[in-house]
PDB file of N, CA, C and O in Angstrom:
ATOM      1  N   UNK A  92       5.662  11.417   8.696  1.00 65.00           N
ATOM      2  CA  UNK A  92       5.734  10.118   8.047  1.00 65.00           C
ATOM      3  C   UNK A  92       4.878  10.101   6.802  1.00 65.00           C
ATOM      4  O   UNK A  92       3.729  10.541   6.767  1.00 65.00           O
ATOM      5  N   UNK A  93       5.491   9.586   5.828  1.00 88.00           N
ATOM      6  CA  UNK A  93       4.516   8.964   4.969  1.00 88.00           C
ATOM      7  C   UNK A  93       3.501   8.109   5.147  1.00 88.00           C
ATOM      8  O   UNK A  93       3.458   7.121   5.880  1.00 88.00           O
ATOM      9  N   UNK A  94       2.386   8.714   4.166  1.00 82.00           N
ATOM     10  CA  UNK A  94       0.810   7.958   4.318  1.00 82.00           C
ATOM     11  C   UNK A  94       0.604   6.763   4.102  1.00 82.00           C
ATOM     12  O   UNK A  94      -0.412   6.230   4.548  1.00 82.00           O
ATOM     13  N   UNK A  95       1.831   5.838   3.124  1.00 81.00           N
ATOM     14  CA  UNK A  95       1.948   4.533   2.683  1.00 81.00           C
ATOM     15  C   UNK A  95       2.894   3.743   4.127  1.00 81.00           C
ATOM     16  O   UNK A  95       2.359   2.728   4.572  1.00 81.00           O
ATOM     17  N   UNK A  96       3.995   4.117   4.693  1.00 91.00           N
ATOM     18  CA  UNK A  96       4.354   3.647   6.230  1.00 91.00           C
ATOM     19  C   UNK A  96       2.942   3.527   7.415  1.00 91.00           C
ATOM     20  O   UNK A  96       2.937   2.691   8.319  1.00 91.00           O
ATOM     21  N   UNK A  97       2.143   4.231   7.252  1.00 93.00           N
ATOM     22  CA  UNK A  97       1.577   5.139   8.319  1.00 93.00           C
ATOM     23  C   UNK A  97       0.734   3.389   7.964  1.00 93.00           C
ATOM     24  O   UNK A  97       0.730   2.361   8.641  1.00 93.00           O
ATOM     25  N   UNK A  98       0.286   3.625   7.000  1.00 93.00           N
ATOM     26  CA  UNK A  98      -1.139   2.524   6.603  1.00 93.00           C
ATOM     27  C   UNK A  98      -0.476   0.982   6.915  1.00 93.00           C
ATOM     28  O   UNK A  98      -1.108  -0.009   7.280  1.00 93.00           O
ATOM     29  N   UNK A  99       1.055   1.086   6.649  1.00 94.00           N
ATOM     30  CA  UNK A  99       1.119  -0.645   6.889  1.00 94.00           C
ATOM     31  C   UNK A  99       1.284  -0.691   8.552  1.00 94.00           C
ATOM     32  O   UNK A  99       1.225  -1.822   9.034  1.00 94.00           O
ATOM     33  N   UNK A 100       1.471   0.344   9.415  1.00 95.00           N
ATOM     34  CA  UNK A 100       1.414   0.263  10.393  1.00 95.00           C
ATOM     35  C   UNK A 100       0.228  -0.300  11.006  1.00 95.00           C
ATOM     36  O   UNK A 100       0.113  -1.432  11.477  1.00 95.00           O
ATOM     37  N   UNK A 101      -0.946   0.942  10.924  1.00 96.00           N
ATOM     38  CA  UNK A 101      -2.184   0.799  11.041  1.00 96.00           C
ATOM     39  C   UNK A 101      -2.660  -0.846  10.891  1.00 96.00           C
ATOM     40  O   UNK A 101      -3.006  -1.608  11.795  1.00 96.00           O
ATOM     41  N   UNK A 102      -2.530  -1.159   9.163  1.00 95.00           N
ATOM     42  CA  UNK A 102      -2.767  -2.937   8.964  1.00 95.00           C
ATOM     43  C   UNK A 102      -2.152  -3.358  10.067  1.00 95.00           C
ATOM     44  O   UNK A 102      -2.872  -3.917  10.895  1.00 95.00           O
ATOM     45  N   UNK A 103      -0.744  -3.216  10.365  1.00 94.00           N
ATOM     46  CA  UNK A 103      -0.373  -4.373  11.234  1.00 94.00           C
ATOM     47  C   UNK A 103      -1.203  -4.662  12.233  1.00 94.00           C
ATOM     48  O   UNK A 103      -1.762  -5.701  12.581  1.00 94.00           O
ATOM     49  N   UNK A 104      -1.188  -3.143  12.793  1.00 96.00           N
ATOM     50  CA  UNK A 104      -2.397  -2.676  14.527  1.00 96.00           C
ATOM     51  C   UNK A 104      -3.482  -3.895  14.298  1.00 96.00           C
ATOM     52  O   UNK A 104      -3.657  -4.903  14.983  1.00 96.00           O
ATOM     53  N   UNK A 105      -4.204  -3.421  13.001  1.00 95.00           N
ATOM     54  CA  UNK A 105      -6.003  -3.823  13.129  1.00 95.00           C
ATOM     55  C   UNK A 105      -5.667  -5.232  13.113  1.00 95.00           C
ATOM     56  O   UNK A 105      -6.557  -5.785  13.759  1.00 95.00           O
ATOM     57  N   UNK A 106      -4.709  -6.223  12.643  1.00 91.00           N
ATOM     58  CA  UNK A 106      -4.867  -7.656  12.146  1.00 91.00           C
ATOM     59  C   UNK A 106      -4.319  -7.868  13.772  1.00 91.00           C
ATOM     60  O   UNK A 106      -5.123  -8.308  14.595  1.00 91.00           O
ATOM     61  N   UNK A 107      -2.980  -7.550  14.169  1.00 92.00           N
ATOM     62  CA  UNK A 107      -2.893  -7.956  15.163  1.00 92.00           C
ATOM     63  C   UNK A 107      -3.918  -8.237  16.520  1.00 92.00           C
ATOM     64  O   UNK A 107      -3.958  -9.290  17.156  1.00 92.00           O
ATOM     65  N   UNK A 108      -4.678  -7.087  16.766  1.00 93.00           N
ATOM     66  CA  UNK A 108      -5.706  -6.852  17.552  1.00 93.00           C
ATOM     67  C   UNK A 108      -6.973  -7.859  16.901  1.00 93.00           C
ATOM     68  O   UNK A 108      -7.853  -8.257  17.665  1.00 93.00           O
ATOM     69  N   UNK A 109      -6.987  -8.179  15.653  1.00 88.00           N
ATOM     70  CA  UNK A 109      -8.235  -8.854  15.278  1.00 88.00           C
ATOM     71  C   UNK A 109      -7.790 -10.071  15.617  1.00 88.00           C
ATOM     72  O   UNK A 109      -8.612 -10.979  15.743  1.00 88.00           O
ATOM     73  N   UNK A 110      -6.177 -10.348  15.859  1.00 85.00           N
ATOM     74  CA  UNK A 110      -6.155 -11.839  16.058  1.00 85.00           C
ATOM     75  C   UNK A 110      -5.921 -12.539  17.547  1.00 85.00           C
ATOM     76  O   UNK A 110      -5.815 -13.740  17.797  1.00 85.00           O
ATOM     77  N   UNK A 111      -5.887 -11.707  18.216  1.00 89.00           N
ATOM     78  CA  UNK A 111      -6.148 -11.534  19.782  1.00 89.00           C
ATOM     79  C   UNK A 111      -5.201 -10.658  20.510  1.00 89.00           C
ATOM     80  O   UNK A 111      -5.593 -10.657  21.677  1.00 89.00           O
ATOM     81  N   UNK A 112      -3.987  -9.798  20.382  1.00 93.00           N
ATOM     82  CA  UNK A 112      -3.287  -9.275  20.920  1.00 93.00           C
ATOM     83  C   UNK A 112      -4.038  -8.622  21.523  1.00 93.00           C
ATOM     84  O   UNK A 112      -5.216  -8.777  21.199  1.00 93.00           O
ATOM     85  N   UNK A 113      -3.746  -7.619  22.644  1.00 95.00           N
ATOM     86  CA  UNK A 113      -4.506  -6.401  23.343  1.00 95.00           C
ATOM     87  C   UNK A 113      -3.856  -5.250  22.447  1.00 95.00           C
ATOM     88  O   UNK A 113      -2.831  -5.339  21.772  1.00 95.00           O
ATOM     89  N   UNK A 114      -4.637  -4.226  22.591  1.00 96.00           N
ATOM     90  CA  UNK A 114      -4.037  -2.706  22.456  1.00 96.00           C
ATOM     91  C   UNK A 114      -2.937  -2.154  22.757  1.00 96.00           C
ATOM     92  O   UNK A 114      -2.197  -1.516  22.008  1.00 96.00           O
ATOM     93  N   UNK A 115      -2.801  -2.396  23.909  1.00 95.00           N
ATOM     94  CA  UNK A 115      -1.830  -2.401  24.936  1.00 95.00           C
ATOM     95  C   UNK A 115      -0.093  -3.081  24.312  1.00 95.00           C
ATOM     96  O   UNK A 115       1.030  -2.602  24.156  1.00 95.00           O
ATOM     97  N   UNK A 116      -0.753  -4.430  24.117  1.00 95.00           N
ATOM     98  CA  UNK A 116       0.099  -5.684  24.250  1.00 95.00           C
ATOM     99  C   UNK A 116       0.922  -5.093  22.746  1.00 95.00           C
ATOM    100  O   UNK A 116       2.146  -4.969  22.714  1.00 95.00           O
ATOM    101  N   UNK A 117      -0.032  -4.747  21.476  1.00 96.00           N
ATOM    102  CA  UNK A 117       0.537  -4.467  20.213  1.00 96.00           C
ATOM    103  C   UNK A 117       1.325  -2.969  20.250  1.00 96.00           C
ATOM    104  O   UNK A 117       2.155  -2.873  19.346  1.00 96.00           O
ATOM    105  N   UNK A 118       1.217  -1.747  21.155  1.00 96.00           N
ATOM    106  CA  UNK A 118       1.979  -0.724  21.193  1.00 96.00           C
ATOM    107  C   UNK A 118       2.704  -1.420  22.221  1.00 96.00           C
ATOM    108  O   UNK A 118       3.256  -0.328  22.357  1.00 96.00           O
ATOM    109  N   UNK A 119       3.128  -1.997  22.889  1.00 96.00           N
ATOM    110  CA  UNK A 119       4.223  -2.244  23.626  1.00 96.00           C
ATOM    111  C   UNK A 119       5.516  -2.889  22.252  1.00 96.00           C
ATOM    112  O   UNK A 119       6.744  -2.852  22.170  1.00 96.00           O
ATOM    113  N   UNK A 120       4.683  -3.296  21.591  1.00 95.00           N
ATOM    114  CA  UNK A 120       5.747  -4.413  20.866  1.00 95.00           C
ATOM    115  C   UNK A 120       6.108  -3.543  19.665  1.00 95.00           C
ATOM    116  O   UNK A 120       7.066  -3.995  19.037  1.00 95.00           O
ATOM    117  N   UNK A 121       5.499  -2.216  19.097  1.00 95.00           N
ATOM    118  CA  UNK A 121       5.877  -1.086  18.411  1.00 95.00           C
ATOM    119  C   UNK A 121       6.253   0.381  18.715  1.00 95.00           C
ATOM    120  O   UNK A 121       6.465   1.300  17.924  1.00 95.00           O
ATOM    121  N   UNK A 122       6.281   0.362  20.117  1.00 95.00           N
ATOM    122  CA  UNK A 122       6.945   1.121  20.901  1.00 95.00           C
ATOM    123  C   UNK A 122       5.958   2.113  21.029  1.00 95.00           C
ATOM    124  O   UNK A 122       6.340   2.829  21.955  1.00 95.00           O
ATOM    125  N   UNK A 123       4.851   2.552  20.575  1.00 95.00           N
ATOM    126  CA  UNK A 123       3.451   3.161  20.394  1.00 95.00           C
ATOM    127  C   UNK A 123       2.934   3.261  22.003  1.00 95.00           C
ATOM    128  O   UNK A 123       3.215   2.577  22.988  1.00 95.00           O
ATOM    129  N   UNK A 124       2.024   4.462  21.807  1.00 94.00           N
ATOM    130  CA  UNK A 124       1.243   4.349  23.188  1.00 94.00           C
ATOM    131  C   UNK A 124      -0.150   3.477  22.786  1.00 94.00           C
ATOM    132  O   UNK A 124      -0.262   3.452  21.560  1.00 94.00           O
ATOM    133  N   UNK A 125      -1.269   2.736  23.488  1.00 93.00           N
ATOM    134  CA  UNK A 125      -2.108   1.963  22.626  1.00 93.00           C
ATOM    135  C   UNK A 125      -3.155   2.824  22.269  1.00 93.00           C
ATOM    136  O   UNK A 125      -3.974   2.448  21.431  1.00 93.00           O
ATOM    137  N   UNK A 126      -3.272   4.355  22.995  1.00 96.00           N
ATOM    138  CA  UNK A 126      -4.265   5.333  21.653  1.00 96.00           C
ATOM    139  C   UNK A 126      -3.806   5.190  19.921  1.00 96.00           C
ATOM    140  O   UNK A 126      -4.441   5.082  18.872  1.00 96.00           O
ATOM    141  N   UNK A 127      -2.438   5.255  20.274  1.00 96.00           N
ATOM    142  CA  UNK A 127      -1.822   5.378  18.847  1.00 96.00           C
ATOM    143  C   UNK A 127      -2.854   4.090  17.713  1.00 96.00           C
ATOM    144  O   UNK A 127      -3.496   4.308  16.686  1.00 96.00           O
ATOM    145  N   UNK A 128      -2.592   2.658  18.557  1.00 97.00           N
ATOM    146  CA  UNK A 128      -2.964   1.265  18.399  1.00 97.00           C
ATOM    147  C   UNK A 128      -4.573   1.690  18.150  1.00 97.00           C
ATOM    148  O   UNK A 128      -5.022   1.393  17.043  1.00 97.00           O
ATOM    149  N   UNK A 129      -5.311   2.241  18.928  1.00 97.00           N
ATOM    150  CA  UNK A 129      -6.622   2.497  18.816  1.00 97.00           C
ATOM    151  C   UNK A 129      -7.236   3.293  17.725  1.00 97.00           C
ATOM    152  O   UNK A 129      -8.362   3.042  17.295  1.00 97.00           O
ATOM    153  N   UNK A 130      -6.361   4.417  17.206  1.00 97.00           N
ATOM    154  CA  UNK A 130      -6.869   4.975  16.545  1.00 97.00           C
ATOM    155  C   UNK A 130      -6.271   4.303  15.057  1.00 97.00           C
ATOM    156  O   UNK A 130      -7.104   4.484  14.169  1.00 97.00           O
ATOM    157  N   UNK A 131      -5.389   3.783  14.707  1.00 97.00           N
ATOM    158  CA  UNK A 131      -5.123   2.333  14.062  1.00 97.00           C
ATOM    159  C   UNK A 131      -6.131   1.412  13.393  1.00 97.00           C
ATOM    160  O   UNK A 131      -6.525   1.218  12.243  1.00 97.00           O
ATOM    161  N   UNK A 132      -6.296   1.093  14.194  1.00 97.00           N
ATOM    162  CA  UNK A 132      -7.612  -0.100  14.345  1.00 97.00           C
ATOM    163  C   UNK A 132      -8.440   0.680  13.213  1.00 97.00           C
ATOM    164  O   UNK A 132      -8.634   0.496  12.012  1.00 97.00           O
ATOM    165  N   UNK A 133      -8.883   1.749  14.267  1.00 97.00           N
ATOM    166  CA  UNK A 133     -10.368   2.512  13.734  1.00 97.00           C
ATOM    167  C   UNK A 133     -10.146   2.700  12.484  1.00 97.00           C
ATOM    168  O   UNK A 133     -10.993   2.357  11.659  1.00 97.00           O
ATOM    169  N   UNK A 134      -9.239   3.145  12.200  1.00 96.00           N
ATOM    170  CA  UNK A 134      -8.692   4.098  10.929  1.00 96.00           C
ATOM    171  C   UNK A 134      -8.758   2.847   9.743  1.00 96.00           C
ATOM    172  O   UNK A 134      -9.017   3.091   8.565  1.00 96.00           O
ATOM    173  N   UNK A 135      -8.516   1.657  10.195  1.00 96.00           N
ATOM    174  CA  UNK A 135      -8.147   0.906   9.323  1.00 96.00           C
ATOM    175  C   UNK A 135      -9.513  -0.049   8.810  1.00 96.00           C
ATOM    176  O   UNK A 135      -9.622  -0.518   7.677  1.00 96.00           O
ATOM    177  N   UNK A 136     -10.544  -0.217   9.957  1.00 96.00           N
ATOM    178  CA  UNK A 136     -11.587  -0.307   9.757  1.00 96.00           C
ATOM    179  C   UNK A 136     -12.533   0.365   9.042  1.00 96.00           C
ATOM    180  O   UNK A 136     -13.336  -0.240   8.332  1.00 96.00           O
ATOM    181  N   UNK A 137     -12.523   1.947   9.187  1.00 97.00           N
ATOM    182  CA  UNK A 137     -13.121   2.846   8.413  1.00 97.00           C
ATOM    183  C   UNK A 137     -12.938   2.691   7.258  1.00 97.00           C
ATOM    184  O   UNK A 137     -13.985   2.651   6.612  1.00 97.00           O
ATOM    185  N   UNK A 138     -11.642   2.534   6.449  1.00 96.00           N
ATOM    186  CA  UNK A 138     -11.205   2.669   5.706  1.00 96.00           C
ATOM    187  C   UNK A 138     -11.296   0.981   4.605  1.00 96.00           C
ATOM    188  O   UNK A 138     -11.321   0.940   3.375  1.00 96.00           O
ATOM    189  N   UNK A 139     -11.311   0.411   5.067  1.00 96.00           N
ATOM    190  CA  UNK A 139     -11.768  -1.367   4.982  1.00 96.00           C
ATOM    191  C   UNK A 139     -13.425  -1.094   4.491  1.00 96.00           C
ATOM    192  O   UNK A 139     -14.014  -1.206   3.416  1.00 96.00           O
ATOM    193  N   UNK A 140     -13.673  -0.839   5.347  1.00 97.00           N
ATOM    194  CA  UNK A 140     -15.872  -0.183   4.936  1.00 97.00           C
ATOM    195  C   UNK A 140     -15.862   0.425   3.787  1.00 97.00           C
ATOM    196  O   UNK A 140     -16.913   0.321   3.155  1.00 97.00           O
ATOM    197  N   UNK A 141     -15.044   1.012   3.314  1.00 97.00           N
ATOM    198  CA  UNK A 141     -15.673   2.046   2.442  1.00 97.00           C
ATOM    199  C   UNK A 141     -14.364   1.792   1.126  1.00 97.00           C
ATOM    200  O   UNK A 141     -13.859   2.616   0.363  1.00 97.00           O
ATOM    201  N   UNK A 142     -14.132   0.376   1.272  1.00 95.00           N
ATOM    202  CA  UNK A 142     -13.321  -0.118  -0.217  1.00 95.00           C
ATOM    203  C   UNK A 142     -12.153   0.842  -0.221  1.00 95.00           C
ATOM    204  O   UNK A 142     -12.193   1.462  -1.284  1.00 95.00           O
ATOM    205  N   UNK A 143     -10.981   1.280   0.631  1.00 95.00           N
ATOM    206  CA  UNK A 143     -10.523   2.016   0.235  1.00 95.00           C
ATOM    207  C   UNK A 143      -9.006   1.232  -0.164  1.00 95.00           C
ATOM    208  O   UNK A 143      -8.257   0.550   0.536  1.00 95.00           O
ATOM    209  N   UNK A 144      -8.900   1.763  -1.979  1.00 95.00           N
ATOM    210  CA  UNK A 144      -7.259   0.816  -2.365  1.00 95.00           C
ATOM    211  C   UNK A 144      -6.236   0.481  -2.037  1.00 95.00           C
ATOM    212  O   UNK A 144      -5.740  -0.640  -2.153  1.00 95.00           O
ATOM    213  N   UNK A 145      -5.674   1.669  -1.463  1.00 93.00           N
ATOM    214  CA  UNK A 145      -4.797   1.383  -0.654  1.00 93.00           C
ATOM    215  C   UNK A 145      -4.710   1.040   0.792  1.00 93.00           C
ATOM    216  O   UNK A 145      -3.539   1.161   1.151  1.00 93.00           O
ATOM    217  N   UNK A 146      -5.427   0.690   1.685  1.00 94.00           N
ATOM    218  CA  UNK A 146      -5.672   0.157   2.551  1.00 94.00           C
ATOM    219  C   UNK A 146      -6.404  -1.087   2.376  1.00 94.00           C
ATOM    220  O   UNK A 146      -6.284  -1.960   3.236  1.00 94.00           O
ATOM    221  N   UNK A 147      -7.325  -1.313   1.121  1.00 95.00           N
ATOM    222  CA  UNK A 147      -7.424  -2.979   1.172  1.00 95.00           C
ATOM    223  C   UNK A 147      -6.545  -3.556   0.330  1.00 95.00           C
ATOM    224  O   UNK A 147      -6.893  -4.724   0.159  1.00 95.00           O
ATOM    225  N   UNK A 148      -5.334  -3.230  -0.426  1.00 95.00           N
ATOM    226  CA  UNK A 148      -3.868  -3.792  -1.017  1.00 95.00           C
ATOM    227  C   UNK A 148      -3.327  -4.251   0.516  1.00 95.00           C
ATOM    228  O   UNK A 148      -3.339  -5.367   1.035  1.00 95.00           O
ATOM    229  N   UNK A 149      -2.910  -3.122   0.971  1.00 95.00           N
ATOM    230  CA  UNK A 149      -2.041  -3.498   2.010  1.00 95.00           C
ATOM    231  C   UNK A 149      -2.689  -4.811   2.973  1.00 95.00           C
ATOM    232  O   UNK A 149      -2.138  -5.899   3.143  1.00 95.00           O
ATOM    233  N   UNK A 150      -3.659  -4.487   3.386  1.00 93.00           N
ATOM    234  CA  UNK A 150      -4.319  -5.451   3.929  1.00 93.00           C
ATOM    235  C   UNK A 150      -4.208  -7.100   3.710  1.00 93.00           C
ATOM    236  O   UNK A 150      -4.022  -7.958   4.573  1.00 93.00           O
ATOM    237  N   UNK A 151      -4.378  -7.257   2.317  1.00 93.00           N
ATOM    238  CA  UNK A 151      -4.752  -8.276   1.522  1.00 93.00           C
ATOM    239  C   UNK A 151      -3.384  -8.708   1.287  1.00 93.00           C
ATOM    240  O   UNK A 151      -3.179  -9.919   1.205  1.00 93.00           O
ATOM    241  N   UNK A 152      -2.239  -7.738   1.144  1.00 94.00           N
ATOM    242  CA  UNK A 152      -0.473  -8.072   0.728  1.00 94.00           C
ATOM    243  C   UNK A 152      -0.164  -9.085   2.554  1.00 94.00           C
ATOM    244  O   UNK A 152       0.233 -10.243   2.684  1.00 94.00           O
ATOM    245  N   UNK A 153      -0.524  -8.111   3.623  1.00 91.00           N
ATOM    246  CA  UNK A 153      -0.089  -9.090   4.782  1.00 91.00           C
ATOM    247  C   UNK A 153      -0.982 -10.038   5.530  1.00 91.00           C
ATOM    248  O   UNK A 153      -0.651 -10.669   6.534  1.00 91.00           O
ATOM    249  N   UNK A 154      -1.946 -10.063   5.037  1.00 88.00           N
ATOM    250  CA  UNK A 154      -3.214 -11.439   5.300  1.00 88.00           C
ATOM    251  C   UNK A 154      -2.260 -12.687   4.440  1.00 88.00           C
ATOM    252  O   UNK A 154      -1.933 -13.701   5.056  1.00 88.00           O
ATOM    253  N   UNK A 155      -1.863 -12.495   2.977  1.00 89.00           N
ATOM    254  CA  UNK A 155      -0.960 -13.267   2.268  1.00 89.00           C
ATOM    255  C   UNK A 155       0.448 -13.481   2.316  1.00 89.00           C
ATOM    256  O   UNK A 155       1.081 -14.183   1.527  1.00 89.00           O
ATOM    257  N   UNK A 156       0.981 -12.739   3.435  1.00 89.00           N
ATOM    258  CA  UNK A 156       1.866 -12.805   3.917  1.00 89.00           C
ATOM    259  C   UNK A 156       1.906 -13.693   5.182  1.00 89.00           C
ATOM    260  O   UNK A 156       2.808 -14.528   5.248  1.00 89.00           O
ATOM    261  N   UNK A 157       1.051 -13.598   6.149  1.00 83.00           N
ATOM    262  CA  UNK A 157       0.408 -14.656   7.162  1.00 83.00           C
ATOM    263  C   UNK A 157       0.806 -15.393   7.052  1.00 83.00           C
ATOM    264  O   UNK A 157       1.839 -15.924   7.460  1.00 83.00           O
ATOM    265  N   UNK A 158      -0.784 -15.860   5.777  1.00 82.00           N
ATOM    266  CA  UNK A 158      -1.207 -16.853   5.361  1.00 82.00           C
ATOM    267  C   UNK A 158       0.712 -18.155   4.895  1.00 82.00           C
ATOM    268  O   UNK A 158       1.154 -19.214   5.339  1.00 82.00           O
ATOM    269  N   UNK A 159       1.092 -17.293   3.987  1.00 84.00           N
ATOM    270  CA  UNK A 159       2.195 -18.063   3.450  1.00 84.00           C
ATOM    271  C   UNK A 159       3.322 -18.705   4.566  1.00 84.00           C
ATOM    272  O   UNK A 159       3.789 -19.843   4.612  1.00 84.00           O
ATOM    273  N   UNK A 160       3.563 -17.571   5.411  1.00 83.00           N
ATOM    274  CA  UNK A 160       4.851 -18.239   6.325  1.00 83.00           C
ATOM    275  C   UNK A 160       4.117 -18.156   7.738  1.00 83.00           C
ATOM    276  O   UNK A 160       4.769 -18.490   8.727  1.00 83.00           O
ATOM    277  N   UNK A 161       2.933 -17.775   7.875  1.00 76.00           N
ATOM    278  CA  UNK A 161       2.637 -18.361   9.102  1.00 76.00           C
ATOM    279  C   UNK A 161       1.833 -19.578   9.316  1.00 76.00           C
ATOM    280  O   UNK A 161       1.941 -20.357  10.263  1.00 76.00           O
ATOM    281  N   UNK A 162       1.106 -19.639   8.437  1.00 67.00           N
ATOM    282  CA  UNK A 162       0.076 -20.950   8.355  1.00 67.00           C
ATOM    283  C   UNK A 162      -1.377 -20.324   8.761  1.00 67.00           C
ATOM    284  O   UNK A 162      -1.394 -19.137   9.085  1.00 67.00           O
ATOM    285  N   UNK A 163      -2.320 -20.898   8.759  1.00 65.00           N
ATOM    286  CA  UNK A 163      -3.958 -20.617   8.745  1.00 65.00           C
ATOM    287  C   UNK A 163      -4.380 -20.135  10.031  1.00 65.00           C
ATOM    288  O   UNK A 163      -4.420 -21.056  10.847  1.00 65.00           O
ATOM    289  N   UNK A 164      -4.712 -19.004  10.509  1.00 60.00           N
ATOM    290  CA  UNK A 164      -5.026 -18.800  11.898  1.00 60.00           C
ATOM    291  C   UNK A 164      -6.194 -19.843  12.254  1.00 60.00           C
ATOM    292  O   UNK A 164      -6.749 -20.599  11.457  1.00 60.00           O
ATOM    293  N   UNK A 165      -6.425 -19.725  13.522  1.00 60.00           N
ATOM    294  CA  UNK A 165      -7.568 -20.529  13.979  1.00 60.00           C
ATOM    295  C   UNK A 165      -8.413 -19.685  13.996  1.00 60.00           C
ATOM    296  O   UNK A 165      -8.243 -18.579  14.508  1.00 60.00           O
ATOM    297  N   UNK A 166      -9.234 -19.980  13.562  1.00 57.00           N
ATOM    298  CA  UNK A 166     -10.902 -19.371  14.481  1.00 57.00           C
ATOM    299  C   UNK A 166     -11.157 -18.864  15.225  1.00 57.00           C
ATOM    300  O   UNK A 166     -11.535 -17.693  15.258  1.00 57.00           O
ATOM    301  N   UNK A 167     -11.008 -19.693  16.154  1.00 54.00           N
ATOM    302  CA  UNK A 167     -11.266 -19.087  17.654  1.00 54.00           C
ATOM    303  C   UNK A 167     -10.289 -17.839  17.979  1.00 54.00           C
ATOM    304  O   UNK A 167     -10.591 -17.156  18.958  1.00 54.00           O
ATOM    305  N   UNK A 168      -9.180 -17.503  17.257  1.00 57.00           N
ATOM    306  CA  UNK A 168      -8.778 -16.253  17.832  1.00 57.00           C
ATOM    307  C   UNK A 168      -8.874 -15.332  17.176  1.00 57.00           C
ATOM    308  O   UNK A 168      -7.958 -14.516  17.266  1.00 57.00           O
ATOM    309  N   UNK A 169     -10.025 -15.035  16.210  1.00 59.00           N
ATOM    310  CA  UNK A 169     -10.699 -13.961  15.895  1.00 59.00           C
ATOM    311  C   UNK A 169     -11.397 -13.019  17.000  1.00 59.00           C
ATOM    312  O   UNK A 169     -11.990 -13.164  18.070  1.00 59.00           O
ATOM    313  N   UNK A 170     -11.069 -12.159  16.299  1.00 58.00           N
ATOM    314  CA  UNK A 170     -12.395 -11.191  17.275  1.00 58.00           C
ATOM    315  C   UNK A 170     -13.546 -10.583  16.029  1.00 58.00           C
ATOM    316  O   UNK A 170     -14.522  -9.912  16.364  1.00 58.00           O
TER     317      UNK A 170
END
């Protein structure tokens, strides 16, 4: 796979999981085992720390994507 697929995956993983899904719950729904989901996360976090462009574009493209057609998450289902 390409490194630009691979990363909007990953985004999806880390936001989903940051907004309460389980590990589990988000590779069930991408057909993934949830190591896949785990190492996701991490990857996307690491990569978030250390300013990296193309992973904080993507990031920032489906936070504004959310934001627009889903409406404002709550709070409380942060992690």
């Amino acid at each position: 796979r390409r490194r630009d697929v691979i990363q909007w995956m990953h985004c999806f993983y880390h936001n989903a999981w940051h907004y309460g899904y389980s590990k589990t719950a988000i590779g069930r729904i991408v057909e993934r085992d949830h190591a896949t989901v785990i190492h996701g996360v991490k990857s996307v976090t690491n990569f978030l720390d250390v300013n990296d462009p193309m992973t904080t574009n993507i990031y920032n493209l489906l936070m504004n994507h959310y934001k627009d057609n889903v409406g404002n998450f709550s709070e409380n289902s942060k992690r």
